[in-house]
């Protein structure tokens, strides 16, 4: 029987709390299905800096390549010490180096008091207006004079092609509206977003005619996401627009504590909650771990999508997702963390979830 090696990269702020919670839930759920998981802890962020003088040590970059999947906590990125050899480090560097070109961010109403939203933002992950990743060497923002900054945007046809394919595949597999909304600003970013739309249309024509395709400007999409979110199925977009729209979608389904995400490529995948380090609540044992827990379940689904994987991988993910759904529907305040008007600490929430998984097994 295969043993899956999963890297734990705890990160900064609430990272250690939510990653530990996710690992505990994975451990319990995998034991209930008989799936074998081994966790490999690797340093990243301020803890790595204090130990090694770097926020992304080479041992970590090498170590993750020897694991089947990675679970990353949030990173405080912009506020790392300037003498950090990896400055300005971010998870973008990991995504770029291991070519995790797709960032999949579902937004689903798990809380019965809210709406019936069930959409996925499929965000390109390796270029666009992200100066730390959009050049081979150097930083993609430039001081033209002391009062002027120029920021570079990169859009490649090959990147548009593979992210479009990912979005159409997801729309097809979800069995819902089978609708891909390509979100852009081509009336202003005529060349970059013109290229993006051209390639999306091309991919659609070549193999995905069974999926509906529509094109929408990012500004009106932002509005419609608030006024009529149920109409969306798969939102396909470039990096920065996807970053913003997915946080907006998270707000509609209960906040950042409920928003999972997966960074994936051909060979590697990394679970990473949508939220940041939440410095206002870090270390207080009150963070909502659901985002990181559901991201880890997405990682299992990605592992299962590879050929020849054990069915237990899929079953473990379902046990986690079902228990989360059940717990969030509970009316007992002890079953929710304080961001959802509950009274449970991070650890109490995690323990109840684990007991629910065992009870359902
Ligand atoms: P944030 O997501 O850390 O926090 C925004 C608000 O949401 C805060 O009030 C926070 O308490 C709350 N929140 C976030 N996650 C929560 C959770 N799991 N449970 C309960 N409440 C939660 O965003 P902010 O404040 O803009 O950024 C803080 C730091 O995080 C910055 O240094 C930023 O660069 C970094 N960041 C890192 C990301 C990553 O590594 N993936 C993503 C976004 C921001």
Tab-separated table of C-alpha atoms and ligand atoms in Angstrom:
chain	number	residue	atom	x	y	z
A	1	UNK	CA	0.000	0.000	0.000
A	2	UNK	CA	1.327	3.443	-0.927
A	3	UNK	CA	2.276	5.956	1.744
A	4	UNK	CA	1.595	9.561	0.688
A	5	UNK	CA	4.182	12.082	1.837
A	6	UNK	CA	2.636	15.506	2.449
A	7	UNK	CA	4.793	18.555	3.197
A	8	UNK	CA	3.602	20.901	5.944
A	9	UNK	CA	4.777	24.505	5.490
A	10	UNK	CA	3.207	26.353	8.391
A	11	UNK	CA	4.036	29.941	7.432
A	12	UNK	CA	3.350	33.083	9.461
A	13	UNK	CA	0.615	34.568	11.673
A	14	UNK	CA	-2.274	32.109	11.997
A	15	UNK	CA	-0.457	29.716	9.623
A	16	UNK	CA	0.848	27.324	12.321
A	17	UNK	CA	-2.614	27.147	13.913
A	18	UNK	CA	-4.592	26.418	10.736
A	19	UNK	CA	-1.993	24.120	9.142
A	20	UNK	CA	-1.735	22.054	12.358
A	21	UNK	CA	-5.517	21.811	12.403
A	22	UNK	CA	-5.628	20.674	8.750
A	23	UNK	CA	-2.925	18.064	9.390
A	24	UNK	CA	-4.801	16.734	12.425
A	25	UNK	CA	-8.042	16.431	10.421
A	26	UNK	CA	-6.212	14.720	7.533
A	27	UNK	CA	-4.601	12.338	9.985
A	28	UNK	CA	-7.921	11.328	11.563
A	29	UNK	CA	-9.786	11.096	8.235
A	30	UNK	CA	-7.022	9.030	6.604
A	31	UNK	CA	-6.921	6.642	9.553
A	32	UNK	CA	-10.680	6.179	9.185
A	33	UNK	CA	-10.286	5.110	5.529
A	34	UNK	CA	-6.981	3.269	5.928
A	35	UNK	CA	-5.089	5.763	3.771
A	36	UNK	CA	-1.407	6.040	4.708
A	37	UNK	CA	-0.115	9.600	5.094
A	38	UNK	CA	3.270	10.740	6.381
A	39	UNK	CA	3.748	14.456	7.170
A	40	UNK	CA	7.070	16.135	6.429
A	41	UNK	CA	7.509	19.493	8.162
A	42	UNK	CA	9.614	22.055	6.283
A	43	UNK	CA	10.511	25.592	7.300
A	44	UNK	CA	9.122	28.660	5.530
A	45	UNK	CA	8.499	32.307	6.453
A	46	UNK	CA	9.700	34.022	9.637
A	47	UNK	CA	10.440	30.770	11.447
A	48	UNK	CA	12.745	29.797	8.597
A	49	UNK	CA	14.324	33.264	8.647
A	50	UNK	CA	15.069	33.046	12.380
A	51	UNK	CA	16.718	29.645	11.916
A	52	UNK	CA	18.452	30.026	8.551
A	53	UNK	CA	18.418	33.735	7.662
A	54	UNK	CA	16.113	33.033	4.730
A	55	UNK	CA	12.327	32.855	4.403
A	56	UNK	CA	12.473	30.197	1.683
A	57	UNK	CA	15.549	28.037	2.395
A	58	UNK	CA	16.924	25.820	-0.408
A	59	UNK	CA	16.298	22.730	1.783
A	60	UNK	CA	12.586	23.574	1.739
A	61	UNK	CA	12.525	24.096	-2.023
A	62	UNK	CA	14.234	20.727	-2.511
A	63	UNK	CA	12.256	18.974	0.241
A	64	UNK	CA	8.874	19.752	-1.283
A	65	UNK	CA	9.887	18.184	-4.603
A	66	UNK	CA	10.282	14.878	-2.735
A	67	UNK	CA	6.692	14.968	-1.428
A	68	UNK	CA	3.407	14.015	-3.128
A	69	UNK	CA	1.714	17.276	-2.189
A	70	UNK	CA	2.204	20.377	-0.062
A	71	UNK	CA	0.086	22.216	2.506
A	72	UNK	CA	1.135	25.845	2.883
A	73	UNK	CA	-0.004	28.378	5.476
A	74	UNK	CA	-0.200	32.112	4.761
A	75	UNK	CA	2.958	34.226	4.481
A	76	UNK	CA	3.412	37.834	5.556
A	77	UNK	CA	5.372	38.460	2.342
A	78	UNK	CA	5.718	42.280	2.036
A	79	UNK	CA	6.921	42.762	5.619
A	80	UNK	CA	9.842	40.317	5.667
A	81	UNK	CA	13.197	41.785	6.812
A	82	UNK	CA	15.061	43.494	3.980
A	83	UNK	CA	18.194	41.414	4.632
A	84	UNK	CA	16.262	38.211	3.905
A	85	UNK	CA	18.123	36.556	1.015
A	86	UNK	CA	14.777	35.602	-0.507
A	87	UNK	CA	13.272	39.094	-0.236
A	88	UNK	CA	10.673	39.850	-1.553
A	89	UNK	CA	9.719	36.232	-0.943
A	90	UNK	CA	6.203	35.014	-1.504
A	91	UNK	CA	4.392	31.817	-2.264
A	92	UNK	CA	4.520	33.134	-5.849
A	93	UNK	CA	8.139	31.949	-5.992
A	94	UNK	CA	7.109	28.401	-5.164
A	95	UNK	CA	4.252	28.574	-7.697
A	96	UNK	CA	6.600	29.881	-10.369
A	97	UNK	CA	9.492	27.473	-9.769
A	98	UNK	CA	7.239	24.397	-9.720
A	99	UNK	CA	4.976	25.740	-12.436
A	100	UNK	CA	1.768	25.649	-10.380
A	101	UNK	CA	-0.013	27.530	-13.146
A	102	UNK	CA	-3.615	27.092	-11.988
A	103	UNK	CA	-5.080	28.559	-8.829
A	104	UNK	CA	-8.465	26.957	-8.206
A	105	UNK	CA	-10.642	28.829	-5.715
A	106	UNK	CA	-14.145	27.465	-5.069
A	107	UNK	CA	-16.769	29.567	-3.264
A	108	UNK	CA	-19.609	27.457	-1.947
A	109	UNK	CA	-22.427	28.272	0.499
A	110	UNK	CA	-21.899	25.869	3.376
A	111	UNK	CA	-23.914	28.006	5.796
A	112	UNK	CA	-27.665	27.523	5.612
A	113	UNK	CA	-28.365	31.178	6.418
A	114	UNK	CA	-26.751	32.395	3.233
A	115	UNK	CA	-27.383	31.972	-0.493
A	116	UNK	CA	-26.855	29.018	-2.844
A	117	UNK	CA	-23.586	30.043	-4.386
A	118	UNK	CA	-21.452	27.289	-5.910
A	119	UNK	CA	-18.805	28.720	-8.183
A	120	UNK	CA	-15.100	28.303	-8.858
A	121	UNK	CA	-12.610	31.002	-9.735
A	122	UNK	CA	-9.879	29.591	-12.001
A	123	UNK	CA	-7.018	32.043	-11.819
A	124	UNK	CA	-3.805	32.058	-13.849
A	125	UNK	CA	-0.999	31.826	-11.320
A	126	UNK	CA	2.402	32.562	-12.859
A	127	UNK	CA	2.351	35.999	-14.551
A	128	UNK	CA	0.251	39.218	-15.007
A	129	UNK	CA	0.789	42.257	-12.714
A	130	UNK	CA	2.881	40.321	-10.167
A	131	UNK	CA	6.345	41.889	-10.302
A	132	UNK	CA	7.945	39.178	-8.160
A	133	UNK	CA	7.171	36.460	-10.700
A	134	UNK	CA	6.682	38.077	-14.088
A	135	UNK	CA	10.380	38.351	-15.057
A	136	UNK	CA	12.982	35.586	-15.344
A	137	UNK	CA	15.384	37.750	-13.302
A	138	UNK	CA	14.737	41.025	-11.493
A	139	UNK	CA	11.561	42.739	-10.309
A	140	UNK	CA	8.835	43.901	-12.678
A	141	UNK	CA	8.365	47.392	-11.203
A	142	UNK	CA	10.623	50.298	-12.133
A	143	UNK	CA	11.284	53.801	-10.805
A	144	UNK	CA	11.196	55.977	-13.909
A	145	UNK	CA	12.081	59.035	-11.796
A	146	UNK	CA	11.771	59.711	-8.052
A	147	UNK	CA	8.009	60.324	-8.331
A	148	UNK	CA	7.033	57.770	-10.976
A	149	UNK	CA	6.719	53.980	-10.874
A	150	UNK	CA	6.025	51.799	-13.876
A	151	UNK	CA	4.622	48.269	-13.295
A	152	UNK	CA	4.951	45.584	-15.890
A	153	UNK	CA	2.188	43.156	-16.871
A	154	UNK	CA	3.000	39.882	-18.627
A	155	UNK	CA	0.452	37.764	-20.538
A	156	UNK	CA	1.667	34.758	-22.570
A	157	UNK	CA	-0.399	32.813	-25.090
A	158	UNK	CA	0.845	29.488	-23.684
A	159	UNK	CA	-0.299	30.456	-20.159
A	160	UNK	CA	-3.734	31.535	-21.431
A	161	UNK	CA	-4.080	28.254	-23.261
A	162	UNK	CA	-3.391	25.977	-20.317
A	163	UNK	CA	-5.480	27.962	-17.819
A	164	UNK	CA	-8.378	28.015	-20.301
A	165	UNK	CA	-8.147	24.231	-20.700
A	166	UNK	CA	-8.170	23.843	-16.907
A	167	UNK	CA	-11.307	25.992	-16.599
A	168	UNK	CA	-13.184	24.113	-19.341
A	169	UNK	CA	-12.224	20.765	-17.812
A	170	UNK	CA	-13.490	21.896	-14.401
A	171	UNK	CA	-16.763	23.211	-15.899
A	172	UNK	CA	-17.257	19.874	-17.644
A	173	UNK	CA	-16.505	17.813	-14.525
A	174	UNK	CA	-18.739	19.847	-12.189
A	175	UNK	CA	-21.895	18.827	-14.020
A	176	UNK	CA	-23.631	22.057	-13.157
A	177	UNK	CA	-24.370	24.942	-15.547
A	178	UNK	CA	-21.359	24.062	-17.707
A	179	UNK	CA	-20.695	27.771	-18.072
A	180	UNK	CA	-17.270	29.411	-18.257
A	181	UNK	CA	-17.214	33.192	-17.791
A	182	UNK	CA	-13.964	34.627	-19.145
A	183	UNK	CA	-13.333	37.826	-17.157
A	184	UNK	CA	-11.148	40.568	-18.650
A	185	UNK	CA	-10.650	44.288	-19.228
A	186	UNK	CA	-9.930	44.176	-22.936
A	187	UNK	CA	-11.505	47.576	-23.563
A	188	UNK	CA	-8.477	49.073	-21.759
A	189	UNK	CA	-5.858	46.318	-21.633
A	190	UNK	CA	-6.473	45.779	-25.331
A	191	UNK	CA	-3.369	43.793	-26.187
A	192	UNK	CA	-2.902	41.629	-23.063
A	193	UNK	CA	-6.542	40.817	-22.457
A	194	UNK	CA	-7.151	40.707	-26.217
A	195	UNK	CA	-4.595	37.891	-26.376
A	196	UNK	CA	-6.176	36.183	-23.351
A	197	UNK	CA	-9.653	36.210	-24.942
A	198	UNK	CA	-8.348	35.127	-28.328
A	199	UNK	CA	-6.734	32.052	-26.802
A	200	UNK	CA	-9.767	31.247	-24.618
A	201	UNK	CA	-11.978	31.284	-27.737
A	202	UNK	CA	-9.494	29.132	-29.587
A	203	UNK	CA	-9.381	26.481	-26.820
A	204	UNK	CA	-13.178	26.539	-26.623
A	205	UNK	CA	-13.610	26.005	-30.368
A	206	UNK	CA	-11.018	23.245	-30.480
A	207	UNK	CA	-12.465	20.916	-27.842
A	208	UNK	CA	-15.021	22.302	-25.446
A	209	UNK	CA	-18.132	23.192	-27.472
A	210	UNK	CA	-20.268	21.294	-24.920
A	211	UNK	CA	-19.375	23.994	-22.364
A	212	UNK	CA	-20.917	27.470	-22.751
A	213	UNK	CA	-18.493	30.364	-22.941
A	214	UNK	CA	-19.294	34.003	-22.172
A	215	UNK	CA	-17.023	37.022	-21.861
A	216	UNK	CA	-17.483	39.736	-19.243
A	217	UNK	CA	-15.654	42.867	-18.167
A	218	UNK	CA	-14.114	42.627	-14.701
A	219	UNK	CA	-15.909	45.728	-13.420
A	220	UNK	CA	-19.419	44.543	-14.263
A	221	UNK	CA	-18.503	41.027	-13.086
A	222	UNK	CA	-17.568	42.433	-9.663
A	223	UNK	CA	-20.991	44.029	-9.431
A	224	UNK	CA	-22.883	40.973	-10.651
A	225	UNK	CA	-20.975	38.752	-8.266
A	226	UNK	CA	-22.651	40.739	-5.481
A	227	UNK	CA	-26.116	41.154	-7.035
A	228	UNK	CA	-26.538	37.756	-8.708
A	229	UNK	CA	-23.768	35.351	-7.613
A	230	UNK	CA	-25.820	32.204	-8.263
A	231	UNK	CA	-25.606	32.791	-12.027
A	232	UNK	CA	-21.866	31.956	-12.092
A	233	UNK	CA	-20.317	28.515	-12.511
A	234	UNK	CA	-16.635	28.773	-13.497
A	235	UNK	CA	-14.929	32.172	-13.618
A	236	UNK	CA	-11.785	32.035	-15.756
A	237	UNK	CA	-9.438	34.970	-15.421
A	238	UNK	CA	-5.928	36.357	-15.185
A	239	UNK	CA	-3.882	36.460	-11.987
A	240	UNK	CA	-4.704	39.815	-10.379
A	241	UNK	CA	-8.396	39.877	-11.309
A	242	UNK	CA	-8.690	36.311	-9.982
A	243	UNK	CA	-7.006	37.265	-6.725
A	244	UNK	CA	-9.529	40.045	-6.112
A	245	UNK	CA	-12.686	38.322	-7.393
A	246	UNK	CA	-12.025	35.186	-5.340
A	247	UNK	CA	-11.802	37.213	-2.097
A	248	UNK	CA	-15.046	38.940	-3.077
A	249	UNK	CA	-16.669	35.540	-3.665
A	250	UNK	CA	-15.316	34.341	-0.300
A	251	UNK	CA	-17.050	37.274	1.388
A	252	UNK	CA	-20.366	36.160	-0.091
A	253	UNK	CA	-20.188	32.659	1.384
A	254	UNK	CA	-19.124	33.501	4.929
A	255	UNK	CA	-15.681	35.098	4.746
A	256	UNK	CA	-12.034	34.257	4.284
A	257	UNK	CA	-12.103	31.551	6.950
A	258	UNK	CA	-14.224	29.420	4.592
A	259	UNK	CA	-12.333	29.993	1.339
A	260	UNK	CA	-10.107	27.126	0.153
A	261	UNK	CA	-7.687	27.111	-2.762
A	262	UNK	CA	-5.367	24.780	-4.622
A	263	UNK	CA	-2.325	25.722	-6.689
A	264	UNK	CA	-1.752	23.025	-9.251
A	265	UNK	CA	0.374	22.152	-12.263
A	266	UNK	CA	1.183	19.058	-14.283
A	267	UNK	CA	3.430	17.496	-11.632
A	268	UNK	CA	2.831	19.214	-8.300
A	269	UNK	CA	0.029	20.727	-6.230
A	270	UNK	CA	-0.108	22.889	-3.120
A	271	UNK	CA	-3.046	23.477	-0.790
A	272	UNK	CA	-3.136	27.088	0.396
A	273	UNK	CA	-6.011	28.907	2.095
A	274	UNK	CA	-7.134	32.098	0.350
A	275	UNK	CA	-6.712	34.218	3.489
A	276	UNK	CA	-3.574	35.941	4.764
A	277	UNK	CA	-1.730	35.771	8.082
A	278	UNK	CA	-4.527	37.585	10.000
A	279	UNK	CA	-2.106	39.369	12.387
A	280	UNK	CA	-5.049	40.722	14.424
A	281	UNK	CA	-5.942	37.218	15.668
A	282	UNK	CA	-2.641	35.322	15.289
A	283	UNK	CA	-1.596	33.176	18.263
A	284	UNK	CA	-5.008	33.509	19.967
A	285	UNK	CA	-6.392	30.070	19.018
A	286	UNK	CA	-9.466	31.651	17.394
A	287	UNK	CA	-8.696	31.383	13.655
A	288	UNK	CA	-11.142	29.471	11.501
A	289	UNK	CA	-9.211	26.500	10.058
A	290	UNK	CA	-11.886	25.498	7.501
A	291	UNK	CA	-10.190	27.251	4.599
A	292	UNK	CA	-6.942	25.325	5.141
A	293	UNK	CA	-8.815	22.068	5.867
A	294	UNK	CA	-10.865	22.263	2.649
A	295	UNK	CA	-7.726	23.239	0.702
A	296	UNK	CA	-6.130	20.019	1.965
A	297	UNK	CA	-9.181	18.039	0.804
A	298	UNK	CA	-8.727	19.668	-2.634
A	299	UNK	CA	-5.134	18.447	-2.588
A	300	UNK	CA	-6.384	14.885	-2.033
A	301	UNK	CA	-8.784	15.300	-4.970
A	302	UNK	CA	-5.906	16.458	-7.144
A	303	UNK	CA	-3.825	13.428	-6.067
A	304	UNK	CA	-6.755	11.159	-6.886
A	305	UNK	CA	-7.123	12.705	-10.347
A	306	UNK	CA	-3.715	11.244	-11.270
A	307	UNK	CA	-3.852	7.853	-12.906
A	308	UNK	CA	-3.786	4.729	-10.743
A	309	UNK	CA	-4.325	6.341	-7.335
A	310	UNK	CA	-6.126	4.531	-4.529
A	311	UNK	CA	-9.858	5.186	-4.077
A	312	UNK	CA	-9.125	5.822	-0.387
A	313	UNK	CA	-7.642	9.174	-1.369
A	314	UNK	CA	-10.993	10.272	-2.801
A	315	UNK	CA	-12.927	8.801	0.146
A	316	UNK	CA	-10.761	10.620	2.673
A	317	UNK	CA	-11.466	13.937	0.932
A	318	UNK	CA	-15.226	13.243	0.945
A	319	UNK	CA	-15.234	12.363	4.659
A	320	UNK	CA	-13.535	15.674	5.407
A	321	UNK	CA	-15.819	17.734	3.176
A	322	UNK	CA	-18.997	16.072	4.456
A	323	UNK	CA	-17.992	16.588	8.085
A	324	UNK	CA	-17.215	20.273	7.421
A	325	UNK	CA	-20.594	20.734	5.721
A	326	UNK	CA	-22.406	19.030	8.588
A	327	UNK	CA	-20.578	20.997	11.258
A	328	UNK	CA	-21.173	24.352	9.568
A	329	UNK	CA	-24.893	23.584	9.298
A	330	UNK	CA	-25.083	22.910	13.045
A	331	UNK	CA	-26.930	25.533	15.096
A	332	UNK	CA	-24.711	24.904	18.121
A	333	UNK	CA	-22.353	27.910	18.636
A	334	UNK	CA	-19.715	25.459	19.943
A	335	UNK	CA	-19.503	24.063	16.386
A	336	UNK	CA	-18.277	27.313	14.828
A	337	UNK	CA	-15.386	29.703	15.318
A	338	UNK	CA	-15.926	33.336	16.286
A	339	UNK	CA	-15.734	34.738	12.743
A	340	UNK	CA	-19.004	32.806	12.160
A	341	UNK	CA	-20.547	34.022	15.436
A	342	UNK	CA	-19.651	30.771	17.167
A	343	UNK	CA	-17.694	30.253	20.385
A	344	UNK	CA	-15.267	27.443	19.470
A	345	UNK	CA	-11.519	27.966	19.561
A	346	UNK	CA	-9.460	26.665	16.633
A	347	UNK	CA	-8.573	23.555	18.624
A	348	UNK	CA	-12.135	22.958	19.845
A	349	UNK	CA	-13.465	23.300	16.299
A	350	UNK	CA	-10.839	20.845	15.060
A	351	UNK	CA	-11.626	18.291	17.795
A	352	UNK	CA	-15.388	18.425	17.075
A	353	UNK	CA	-14.714	17.972	13.374
A	354	UNK	CA	-12.477	14.966	14.029
A	355	UNK	CA	-15.127	13.395	16.277
A	356	UNK	CA	-17.714	13.955	13.543
A	357	UNK	CA	-15.468	12.245	10.969
A	358	UNK	CA	-15.023	9.255	13.263
A	359	UNK	CA	-18.738	9.130	14.093
A	360	UNK	CA	-19.629	9.130	10.363
A	361	UNK	CA	-17.089	6.439	9.476
B	1	LIG	P1	-5.987	38.575	6.007
B	1	LIG	O1	-6.640	37.574	5.138
B	1	LIG	O2	-4.804	38.116	6.775
B	1	LIG	O3	-7.057	39.166	7.060
B	1	LIG	C1	-8.205	39.912	6.673
B	1	LIG	C2	-9.270	39.804	7.781
B	1	LIG	O4	-9.839	38.481	7.751
B	1	LIG	C3	-8.701	39.997	9.182
B	1	LIG	O5	-9.653	40.668	9.970
B	1	LIG	C4	-8.519	38.569	9.688
B	1	LIG	O6	-8.615	38.427	11.098
B	1	LIG	C5	-9.663	37.826	8.993
B	1	LIG	N1	-9.296	36.431	8.725
B	1	LIG	C6	-8.459	35.971	7.766
B	1	LIG	N2	-8.347	34.648	7.822
B	1	LIG	C7	-9.135	34.254	8.859
B	1	LIG	C8	-9.429	32.974	9.434
B	1	LIG	N3	-8.893	31.835	8.965
B	1	LIG	N4	-10.267	32.932	10.501
B	1	LIG	C9	-10.833	34.048	10.989
B	1	LIG	N5	-10.586	35.281	10.472
B	1	LIG	C10	-9.741	35.388	9.436
B	1	LIG	O7	-5.592	39.810	5.063
B	1	LIG	P2	-4.710	41.101	5.358
B	1	LIG	O8	-4.953	41.597	6.746
B	1	LIG	O9	-4.972	41.999	4.227
B	1	LIG	O10	-3.195	40.632	5.243
B	1	LIG	C11	-2.375	40.262	6.374
B	1	LIG	C12	-1.040	39.698	5.867
B	1	LIG	O11	-1.278	38.487	5.128
B	1	LIG	C13	-0.236	40.614	4.939
B	1	LIG	O12	1.127	40.535	5.318
B	1	LIG	C14	-0.431	40.017	3.545
B	1	LIG	O13	0.676	40.248	2.710
B	1	LIG	C15	-0.554	38.543	3.883
B	1	LIG	N6	-1.307	37.756	2.899
B	1	LIG	C16	-0.823	36.522	2.618
B	1	LIG	C17	-1.513	35.688	1.775
B	1	LIG	C18	-0.950	34.335	1.532
B	1	LIG	O14	0.138	34.019	1.958
B	1	LIG	N7	-1.674	33.464	0.861
B	1	LIG	C19	-2.783	36.090	1.140
B	1	LIG	C20	-3.231	37.409	1.550
B	1	LIG	C21	-2.504	38.205	2.395
